[in-house]
């Protein structure tokens, strides 16, 4: 309730200018872009978000498949606290690493791939008209013309359950069913002076060795910020959450095949609540609450940080 009130208070002015822009019938901009421009005038939307904003996206797509073949890196929701016996296809692949490894010359085999689900954002008004809860699952499946028990229906159900899962200690979370609601949540936690950053890759993001190049920048020195992970759903939905004190870096990378990337490295400073049997701590061979544990943000995921 407090979060909802904060979000409402922070966006009253923005919504007023947004509504005025929307009344401009000469404009062909999608409503999501109108809202972005009203809140962040003169600021370019990250590609990970802009590619999900389509002028004709006013209803959920009819060809939703529900498959996510990206793999381990999208298993963000359960990876910090639950037992995990994940086995990577390539045992030399890294997912988690220590903060001291974020320095020029460090090389590791990593995938900067992304969730292949390409569903786009719905306007806030449309998204809010569609139920999003386990209690309304039959109504949701009927809306999407999905048969109970189908692959698509199972994905819908699992995504909603992820959003309804137990909140971790020290965590704030919110599942944003529209771009506008994601912006509102970020501002409610970090204030209006925020920016969205994401990992950008020059071309394909195959599993290969990546080397850290000179030019590493500290983006957020130990403060709170918001991570938003794209979920697989019939339209764009992001699981947004905080994890307390977290440090972020902008890291230039170069792949063995010449691919260049500007990656966002996320370092969790307090891992005391993490399960010691889980994959992250097992991979870097440290105990909970000892040293920061880091990972790169895959393409398509968003970090919100104070300016």
Short mmCIF file of C-alpha atoms in Angstrom, two decimals:
data_model
loop_
_atom_site.label_atom_id
_atom_site.label_comp_id
_atom_site.label_asym_id
_atom_site.label_seq_id
_atom_site.Cartn_x
_atom_site.Cartn_y
_atom_site.Cartn_z
CA UNK A 1 0.00 0.00 0.00
CA UNK A 2 2.83 2.41 0.85
CA UNK A 3 4.56 1.69 -2.46
CA UNK A 4 1.31 2.26 -4.34
CA UNK A 5 0.78 5.62 -2.61
CA UNK A 6 4.35 6.69 -3.33
CA UNK A 7 3.99 5.74 -6.99
CA UNK A 8 0.75 7.68 -7.24
CA UNK A 9 2.17 10.80 -5.60
CA UNK A 10 5.31 10.79 -7.72
CA UNK A 11 3.49 10.54 -11.03
CA UNK A 12 0.60 12.98 -10.73
CA UNK A 13 2.47 15.78 -12.51
CA UNK A 14 3.94 13.43 -15.09
CA UNK A 15 0.54 12.00 -15.88
CA UNK A 16 -0.88 15.48 -16.41
CA UNK A 17 1.70 16.32 -19.07
CA UNK A 18 1.36 12.80 -20.47
CA UNK A 19 -2.39 13.27 -20.85
CA UNK A 20 -1.86 16.60 -22.58
CA UNK A 21 0.54 15.00 -25.03
CA UNK A 22 -1.85 12.14 -25.65
CA UNK A 23 -4.56 14.64 -26.66
CA UNK A 24 -2.32 15.85 -29.46
CA UNK A 25 -3.97 13.99 -32.32
CA UNK A 26 -1.19 14.99 -34.72
CA UNK A 27 1.29 12.83 -32.83
CA UNK A 28 1.91 9.21 -33.81
CA UNK A 29 4.02 8.37 -30.77
CA UNK A 30 2.92 5.35 -28.70
CA UNK A 31 1.50 6.31 -25.29
CA UNK A 32 4.47 4.67 -23.54
CA UNK A 33 6.88 6.99 -25.33
CA UNK A 34 4.69 9.98 -24.50
CA UNK A 35 4.95 9.03 -20.84
CA UNK A 36 8.71 8.51 -21.00
CA UNK A 37 9.19 11.94 -22.59
CA UNK A 38 7.01 13.58 -19.94
CA UNK A 39 9.07 12.07 -17.10
CA UNK A 40 12.53 12.10 -18.71
CA UNK A 41 12.49 14.96 -21.24
CA UNK A 42 15.43 14.87 -23.62
CA UNK A 43 16.55 11.43 -22.41
CA UNK A 44 16.97 8.55 -24.84
CA UNK A 45 15.23 5.34 -23.86
CA UNK A 46 17.62 2.35 -23.63
CA UNK A 47 17.35 -0.02 -26.57
CA UNK A 48 16.25 -2.83 -24.25
CA UNK A 49 13.09 -0.82 -23.58
CA UNK A 50 12.57 1.06 -26.84
CA UNK A 51 12.48 -2.15 -28.88
CA UNK A 52 9.52 -3.26 -26.77
CA UNK A 53 7.48 -0.15 -27.59
CA UNK A 54 5.49 -0.59 -30.79
CA UNK A 55 2.87 1.87 -32.12
CA UNK A 56 0.36 -0.91 -32.85
CA UNK A 57 0.83 -2.87 -29.60
CA UNK A 58 -2.55 -2.24 -28.01
CA UNK A 59 -3.60 -5.86 -27.42
CA UNK A 60 -1.70 -9.02 -26.41
CA UNK A 61 -0.31 -10.91 -29.43
CA UNK A 62 -2.20 -13.92 -30.74
CA UNK A 63 0.95 -15.97 -31.45
CA UNK A 64 2.46 -16.18 -27.98
CA UNK A 65 4.56 -19.36 -27.77
CA UNK A 66 5.76 -19.39 -24.19
CA UNK A 67 9.18 -20.87 -24.71
CA UNK A 68 12.34 -19.46 -23.12
CA UNK A 69 15.45 -21.22 -24.34
CA UNK A 70 17.97 -18.72 -23.04
CA UNK A 71 18.95 -20.85 -20.06
CA UNK A 72 20.40 -20.33 -16.64
CA UNK A 73 20.94 -16.57 -16.72
CA UNK A 74 17.22 -15.89 -16.83
CA UNK A 75 16.63 -17.96 -13.70
CA UNK A 76 17.12 -14.83 -11.63
CA UNK A 77 14.13 -15.08 -9.31
CA UNK A 78 15.12 -18.24 -7.44
CA UNK A 79 18.86 -18.20 -7.89
CA UNK A 80 19.77 -16.35 -4.70
CA UNK A 81 18.07 -18.34 -1.95
CA UNK A 82 16.93 -21.77 -3.06
CA UNK A 83 18.92 -24.98 -3.40
CA UNK A 84 20.20 -25.19 -6.94
CA UNK A 85 21.73 -28.16 -8.70
CA UNK A 86 22.00 -26.36 -12.02
CA UNK A 87 24.30 -27.98 -14.54
CA UNK A 88 25.50 -25.73 -17.33
CA UNK A 89 25.83 -27.17 -20.82
CA UNK A 90 29.41 -25.90 -20.81
CA UNK A 91 31.10 -26.42 -17.41
CA UNK A 92 33.68 -23.73 -18.26
CA UNK A 93 30.98 -21.07 -18.56
CA UNK A 94 30.89 -18.41 -15.86
CA UNK A 95 27.79 -16.73 -14.50
CA UNK A 96 28.92 -15.32 -11.16
CA UNK A 97 32.30 -13.84 -10.26
CA UNK A 98 34.04 -11.75 -7.62
CA UNK A 99 34.25 -7.97 -7.70
CA UNK A 100 38.05 -8.05 -7.93
CA UNK A 101 37.72 -9.69 -11.35
CA UNK A 102 36.19 -6.53 -12.85
CA UNK A 103 39.49 -5.18 -14.12
CA UNK A 104 41.10 -4.80 -17.56
CA UNK A 105 42.63 -8.02 -18.82
CA UNK A 106 40.29 -10.41 -17.00
CA UNK A 107 38.89 -13.05 -19.35
CA UNK A 108 36.00 -15.41 -18.70
CA UNK A 109 33.63 -17.49 -20.78
CA UNK A 110 30.26 -15.86 -20.56
CA UNK A 111 26.99 -15.54 -22.44
CA UNK A 112 25.44 -12.12 -22.87
CA UNK A 113 22.44 -13.72 -24.52
CA UNK A 114 18.89 -12.77 -23.75
CA UNK A 115 15.43 -14.07 -23.13
CA UNK A 116 14.20 -14.82 -26.66
CA UNK A 117 10.64 -13.84 -25.81
CA UNK A 118 9.90 -10.77 -27.94
CA UNK A 119 6.56 -9.69 -26.53
CA UNK A 120 6.13 -5.91 -26.45
CA UNK A 121 4.67 -3.52 -23.90
CA UNK A 122 0.98 -2.82 -23.73
CA UNK A 123 -0.16 0.71 -22.88
CA UNK A 124 -0.75 1.05 -19.14
CA UNK A 125 -4.53 1.41 -19.56
CA UNK A 126 -4.74 -1.82 -21.53
CA UNK A 127 -2.42 -3.74 -19.19
CA UNK A 128 -4.35 -2.63 -16.11
CA UNK A 129 -7.59 -3.90 -17.67
CA UNK A 130 -6.21 -7.47 -17.79
CA UNK A 131 -6.08 -9.48 -14.52
CA UNK A 132 -2.63 -10.54 -13.31
CA UNK A 133 -3.02 -12.95 -10.39
CA UNK A 134 -3.21 -16.67 -9.74
CA UNK A 135 -6.76 -16.25 -8.49
CA UNK A 136 -7.77 -14.98 -11.94
CA UNK A 137 -5.86 -17.59 -13.95
CA UNK A 138 -8.93 -19.06 -15.73
CA UNK A 139 -9.98 -15.56 -16.81
CA UNK A 140 -6.44 -14.78 -18.00
CA UNK A 141 -6.17 -17.98 -20.04
CA UNK A 142 -9.55 -17.28 -21.60
CA UNK A 143 -8.40 -13.76 -22.50
CA UNK A 144 -5.37 -15.20 -24.29
CA UNK A 145 -7.35 -18.12 -25.81
CA UNK A 146 -5.03 -20.64 -24.12
CA UNK A 147 -6.01 -24.15 -23.11
CA UNK A 148 -5.39 -25.08 -19.46
CA UNK A 149 -2.43 -27.44 -19.23
CA UNK A 150 -0.84 -26.26 -22.48
CA UNK A 151 2.79 -25.12 -22.62
CA UNK A 152 1.66 -21.53 -23.00
CA UNK A 153 -0.75 -21.75 -20.05
CA UNK A 154 1.97 -23.29 -17.87
CA UNK A 155 4.34 -20.42 -18.65
CA UNK A 156 1.64 -17.86 -17.86
CA UNK A 157 0.94 -19.56 -14.53
CA UNK A 158 4.63 -19.87 -13.57
CA UNK A 159 5.34 -16.22 -14.38
CA UNK A 160 2.45 -15.04 -12.21
CA UNK A 161 3.59 -17.34 -9.41
CA UNK A 162 7.10 -15.88 -9.63
CA UNK A 163 5.58 -12.45 -9.17
CA UNK A 164 3.60 -13.67 -6.16
CA UNK A 165 6.51 -15.53 -4.52
CA UNK A 166 7.70 -14.71 -1.01
CA UNK A 167 9.65 -11.48 -0.66
CA UNK A 168 13.22 -11.97 0.52
CA UNK A 169 14.69 -10.22 3.53
CA UNK A 170 15.61 -6.65 2.67
CA UNK A 171 14.01 -6.86 -0.77
CA UNK A 172 11.42 -4.61 -2.39
CA UNK A 173 9.79 -6.08 -5.45
CA UNK A 174 7.18 -5.30 -8.06
CA UNK A 175 6.07 -6.92 -11.31
CA UNK A 176 5.60 -4.16 -13.86
CA UNK A 177 3.01 -5.01 -16.49
CA UNK A 178 3.67 -1.80 -18.42
CA UNK A 179 6.56 0.53 -19.11
CA UNK A 180 4.75 3.31 -17.27
CA UNK A 181 4.37 1.25 -14.10
CA UNK A 182 8.05 0.26 -14.23
CA UNK A 183 9.06 3.93 -14.38
CA UNK A 184 6.73 4.72 -11.48
CA UNK A 185 8.18 1.96 -9.30
CA UNK A 186 11.77 3.04 -9.98
CA UNK A 187 10.95 6.64 -9.04
CA UNK A 188 9.06 5.57 -5.92
CA UNK A 189 12.21 3.86 -4.63
CA UNK A 190 14.99 6.06 -5.99
CA UNK A 191 13.41 9.47 -6.54
CA UNK A 192 12.70 11.26 -9.79
CA UNK A 193 16.36 11.79 -10.70
CA UNK A 194 17.04 8.28 -12.03
CA UNK A 195 18.32 6.67 -15.21
CA UNK A 196 17.85 3.28 -16.83
CA UNK A 197 20.91 1.35 -18.05
CA UNK A 198 21.31 -2.01 -19.74
CA UNK A 199 23.87 -4.25 -21.38
CA UNK A 200 24.37 -3.37 -25.05
CA UNK A 201 26.04 -5.80 -27.45
CA UNK A 202 27.41 -4.89 -30.87
CA UNK A 203 26.04 -8.00 -32.57
CA UNK A 204 25.30 -11.60 -31.66
CA UNK A 205 25.96 -12.65 -28.07
CA UNK A 206 27.29 -16.18 -28.38
CA UNK A 207 28.87 -18.09 -25.51
CA UNK A 208 32.57 -17.24 -25.75
CA UNK A 209 35.52 -15.73 -23.90
CA UNK A 210 35.06 -12.04 -23.11
CA UNK A 211 37.93 -9.83 -21.96
CA UNK A 212 37.46 -6.73 -19.84
CA UNK A 213 38.87 -3.69 -21.66
CA UNK A 214 40.07 -0.37 -20.18
CA UNK A 215 37.35 2.10 -19.25
CA UNK A 216 35.49 0.37 -16.40
CA UNK A 217 33.22 2.91 -14.66
CA UNK A 218 31.56 2.75 -11.26
CA UNK A 219 27.88 3.55 -11.89
CA UNK A 220 26.51 3.22 -8.37
CA UNK A 221 28.70 3.24 -5.26
CA UNK A 222 27.01 0.88 -2.89
CA UNK A 223 23.55 2.41 -2.97
CA UNK A 224 20.14 0.94 -3.59
CA UNK A 225 18.95 0.53 -7.11
CA UNK A 226 16.36 -1.43 -9.04
CA UNK A 227 16.91 -4.46 -11.24
CA UNK A 228 14.18 -5.32 -13.74
CA UNK A 229 14.25 -8.75 -15.40
CA UNK A 230 12.05 -9.48 -18.40
CA UNK A 231 9.77 -12.43 -17.84
CA UNK A 232 8.19 -14.72 -20.41
CA UNK A 233 4.56 -13.70 -20.75
CA UNK A 234 1.93 -12.87 -23.35
CA UNK A 235 3.09 -9.24 -23.28
CA UNK A 236 6.12 -7.50 -21.78
CA UNK A 237 6.27 -7.97 -18.00
CA UNK A 238 9.31 -7.15 -15.86
CA UNK A 239 10.14 -8.47 -12.40
CA UNK A 240 11.67 -5.44 -10.64
CA UNK A 241 13.38 -5.68 -7.27
CA UNK A 242 16.01 -4.24 -4.99
CA UNK A 243 18.65 -6.17 -3.12
CA UNK A 244 19.83 -3.60 -0.62
CA UNK A 245 23.38 -2.35 -0.96
CA UNK A 246 24.56 -3.13 -4.47
CA UNK A 247 27.38 -1.76 -6.58
CA UNK A 248 27.12 -1.43 -10.34
CA UNK A 249 29.78 -1.02 -13.03
CA UNK A 250 29.73 -0.19 -16.73
CA UNK A 251 32.21 -2.66 -18.20
CA UNK A 252 33.55 -2.60 -21.78
CA UNK A 253 34.03 -6.16 -23.04
CA UNK A 254 35.48 -7.68 -26.19
CA UNK A 255 34.65 -11.22 -27.28
CA UNK A 256 37.10 -13.67 -28.79
CA UNK A 257 35.36 -13.20 -32.16
CA UNK A 258 35.71 -9.41 -31.97
CA UNK A 259 32.21 -8.72 -30.64
CA UNK A 260 32.19 -5.62 -28.43
CA UNK A 261 29.78 -4.97 -25.58
CA UNK A 262 29.09 -2.36 -22.95
CA UNK A 263 27.97 -4.60 -20.12
CA UNK A 264 26.43 -3.76 -16.76
CA UNK A 265 28.02 -5.68 -13.88
CA UNK A 266 25.94 -6.04 -10.74
CA UNK A 267 27.74 -6.75 -7.44
CA UNK A 268 25.63 -7.74 -4.43
CA UNK A 269 27.38 -6.46 -1.32
CA UNK A 270 25.33 -8.37 1.26
CA UNK A 271 24.92 -12.09 0.54
CA UNK A 272 24.22 -13.09 4.14
CA UNK A 273 20.67 -14.24 3.28
CA UNK A 274 21.78 -16.42 0.36
CA UNK A 275 21.65 -20.18 0.59
CA UNK A 276 25.23 -21.52 0.86
CA UNK A 277 24.25 -24.51 -1.28
CA UNK A 278 23.07 -22.31 -4.12
CA UNK A 279 24.89 -21.98 -7.42
CA UNK A 280 26.25 -18.40 -7.07
CA UNK A 281 28.17 -19.03 -3.85
CA UNK A 282 29.22 -22.50 -4.97
CA UNK A 283 30.60 -21.10 -8.22
CA UNK A 284 32.75 -18.40 -6.62
CA UNK A 285 33.58 -20.63 -3.63
CA UNK A 286 32.71 -18.20 -0.84
CA UNK A 287 30.39 -18.29 2.16
CA UNK A 288 27.28 -16.11 2.60
CA UNK A 289 27.99 -12.60 3.86
CA UNK A 290 31.74 -12.63 3.20
CA UNK A 291 32.50 -10.78 -0.07
CA UNK A 292 30.44 -9.19 -2.88
CA UNK A 293 29.23 -11.56 -5.59
CA UNK A 294 28.76 -10.19 -9.10
CA UNK A 295 27.14 -11.08 -12.40
CA UNK A 296 26.60 -9.35 -15.72
CA UNK A 297 23.14 -8.16 -16.57
CA UNK A 298 21.96 -10.08 -19.66
CA UNK A 299 20.65 -8.17 -22.64
CA UNK A 300 17.07 -7.06 -22.31
CA UNK A 301 17.25 -6.60 -18.53
CA UNK A 302 17.27 -3.13 -16.96
CA UNK A 303 19.05 -1.52 -14.02
CA UNK A 304 17.64 1.72 -12.61
CA UNK A 305 20.23 3.85 -10.79
CA UNK A 306 20.21 7.35 -9.29
CA UNK A 307 21.70 10.01 -11.54
#
